[in-house]
């Protein structure tokens, strides 16, 4: 398993058969991350995109365009993204504080935030990652 800090609030977890990308947004690319993002969204296995809240430095609606390249992508968003009409009900699985998601590969629990949206506790491969809203 590999945990990689990408930029600002964006992290990636690469494991055997899955990739999880947290809080991707259309950031300036000072260190040429385009190739890294392209590699991550095209890795074999399940691809999960988690967004903690609607602020533009934590979420970009452009991630929804990745469905064209990866129709099997799994979007797990904070419910405030839906409330702000930045995505449609069919685009993602939406969570608010205290709710969870589990598909047999990842287990996501949500907690409160010091800002908008939620923070995530993700369990995968018997490892736990707490991604607080920053």
Short mmCIF file of C-alpha atoms in Angstrom, two decimals:
data_model
loop_
_atom_site.label_atom_id
_atom_site.label_comp_id
_atom_site.label_asym_id
_atom_site.label_seq_id
_atom_site.Cartn_x
_atom_site.Cartn_y
_atom_site.Cartn_z
CA UNK A 1 0.00 0.00 0.00
CA UNK A 2 1.26 3.46 -0.89
CA UNK A 3 -0.01 6.75 0.58
CA UNK A 4 0.98 9.81 -1.47
CA UNK A 5 0.52 13.48 -0.68
CA UNK A 6 -0.28 15.26 -3.95
CA UNK A 7 -1.11 18.88 -3.22
CA UNK A 8 -2.97 20.97 -0.60
CA UNK A 9 -5.71 18.60 0.65
CA UNK A 10 -5.28 15.95 -2.05
CA UNK A 11 -3.92 12.51 -1.14
CA UNK A 12 -3.91 9.16 -2.93
CA UNK A 13 -3.87 5.65 -1.54
CA UNK A 14 -2.78 2.88 -3.89
CA UNK A 15 -3.40 -0.66 -2.80
CA UNK A 16 -3.71 -4.08 -4.32
CA UNK A 17 -6.78 -3.78 -6.54
CA UNK A 18 -7.87 -0.24 -5.64
CA UNK A 19 -6.98 3.45 -5.73
CA UNK A 20 -8.49 6.10 -3.46
CA UNK A 21 -8.13 9.80 -4.28
CA UNK A 22 -9.11 12.33 -1.59
CA UNK A 23 -10.18 15.93 -2.19
CA UNK A 24 -8.93 16.35 -5.73
CA UNK A 25 -9.49 19.78 -7.22
CA UNK A 26 -8.28 21.64 -10.28
CA UNK A 27 -5.15 23.04 -8.69
CA UNK A 28 -2.32 24.90 -10.33
CA UNK A 29 0.19 22.30 -11.32
CA UNK A 30 3.51 23.59 -9.93
CA UNK A 31 5.07 20.15 -9.86
CA UNK A 32 3.47 18.63 -12.97
CA UNK A 33 1.00 16.26 -11.32
CA UNK A 34 -0.97 15.68 -14.53
CA UNK A 35 0.97 12.50 -15.28
CA UNK A 36 0.48 11.24 -11.72
CA UNK A 37 -3.27 11.92 -11.78
CA UNK A 38 -3.55 10.24 -15.19
CA UNK A 39 -1.71 7.18 -13.88
CA UNK A 40 -3.87 7.02 -10.76
CA UNK A 41 -7.20 7.18 -12.58
CA UNK A 42 -6.05 4.50 -15.02
CA UNK A 43 -4.66 2.01 -12.48
CA UNK A 44 -6.22 -1.42 -12.54
CA UNK A 45 -8.75 -2.13 -9.85
CA UNK A 46 -11.46 -0.05 -8.28
CA UNK A 47 -11.13 3.71 -8.29
CA UNK A 48 -12.70 5.76 -5.49
CA UNK A 49 -12.91 9.54 -5.45
CA UNK A 50 -13.78 11.01 -2.04
CA UNK A 51 -14.55 14.70 -1.57
CA UNK A 52 -14.99 16.11 1.92
CA UNK A 53 -16.89 19.27 0.98
CA UNK A 54 -17.87 21.71 -1.73
CA UNK A 55 -15.15 24.37 -1.42
CA UNK A 56 -13.18 24.73 -4.66
CA UNK A 57 -9.90 23.75 -2.98
CA UNK A 58 -11.41 20.37 -1.99
CA UNK A 59 -13.75 19.54 -4.85
CA UNK A 60 -13.93 20.15 -8.56
CA UNK A 61 -16.93 19.08 -10.65
CA UNK A 62 -14.39 18.19 -13.35
CA UNK A 63 -13.78 14.86 -11.57
CA UNK A 64 -17.19 13.77 -12.85
CA UNK A 65 -15.76 13.89 -16.38
CA UNK A 66 -13.47 11.00 -15.44
CA UNK A 67 -16.49 8.70 -15.89
CA UNK A 68 -15.86 8.96 -19.63
CA UNK A 69 -12.50 7.25 -19.10
CA UNK A 70 -13.50 5.07 -16.12
CA UNK A 71 -17.21 4.18 -16.20
CA UNK A 72 -16.66 1.99 -13.11
CA UNK A 73 -15.45 4.89 -10.94
CA UNK A 74 -16.96 5.26 -7.45
CA UNK A 75 -17.63 8.80 -6.22
CA UNK A 76 -18.21 9.25 -2.49
CA UNK A 77 -19.00 12.87 -1.68
CA UNK A 78 -20.10 14.93 1.25
CA UNK A 79 -23.81 15.70 1.00
CA UNK A 80 -23.11 19.46 0.88
CA UNK A 81 -21.77 18.98 -2.67
CA UNK A 82 -25.23 17.82 -3.69
CA UNK A 83 -26.93 20.58 -1.69
CA UNK A 84 -24.82 23.20 -3.51
CA UNK A 85 -25.90 21.61 -6.83
CA UNK A 86 -22.32 20.90 -7.87
CA UNK A 87 -23.32 17.33 -8.75
CA UNK A 88 -26.56 15.45 -9.34
CA UNK A 89 -28.12 12.74 -7.15
CA UNK A 90 -26.99 10.08 -9.65
CA UNK A 91 -23.37 11.22 -9.76
CA UNK A 92 -22.19 9.90 -6.40
CA UNK A 93 -22.92 8.23 -3.11
CA UNK A 94 -23.47 11.11 -0.69
CA UNK A 95 -22.72 11.05 3.03
CA UNK A 96 -23.36 13.39 5.90
CA UNK A 97 -21.87 13.28 9.38
CA UNK A 98 -22.51 9.90 11.04
CA UNK A 99 -23.21 7.97 7.84
CA UNK A 100 -21.11 5.25 6.24
CA UNK A 101 -20.32 3.41 3.00
CA UNK A 102 -19.01 -0.12 2.60
CA UNK A 103 -18.61 -2.18 -0.56
CA UNK A 104 -16.41 -4.98 0.74
CA UNK A 105 -13.18 -3.25 -0.27
CA UNK A 106 -13.37 0.04 1.58
CA UNK A 107 -15.30 1.06 4.64
CA UNK A 108 -15.92 4.81 4.97
CA UNK A 109 -17.28 6.46 8.10
CA UNK A 110 -17.97 10.19 8.29
CA UNK A 111 -17.45 12.59 11.14
CA UNK A 112 -17.89 16.30 11.65
CA UNK A 113 -15.71 19.00 10.23
CA UNK A 114 -14.18 22.25 11.43
CA UNK A 115 -15.38 23.77 8.17
CA UNK A 116 -18.03 22.50 5.75
CA UNK A 117 -18.91 18.91 4.92
CA UNK A 118 -17.37 15.92 6.63
CA UNK A 119 -14.14 14.21 7.55
CA UNK A 120 -13.52 10.60 6.55
CA UNK A 121 -12.31 7.54 8.40
CA UNK A 122 -11.43 4.98 5.74
CA UNK A 123 -10.58 1.37 6.52
CA UNK A 124 -9.00 -0.81 3.87
CA UNK A 125 -6.77 -3.88 4.10
CA UNK A 126 -7.11 -3.71 7.90
CA UNK A 127 -5.54 -0.23 7.87
CA UNK A 128 -7.32 2.93 8.95
CA UNK A 129 -6.82 6.41 7.51
CA UNK A 130 -8.39 9.50 9.03
CA UNK A 131 -8.69 12.27 6.48
CA UNK A 132 -9.80 15.33 8.39
CA UNK A 133 -11.30 18.23 6.53
CA UNK A 134 -8.55 20.86 6.27
#
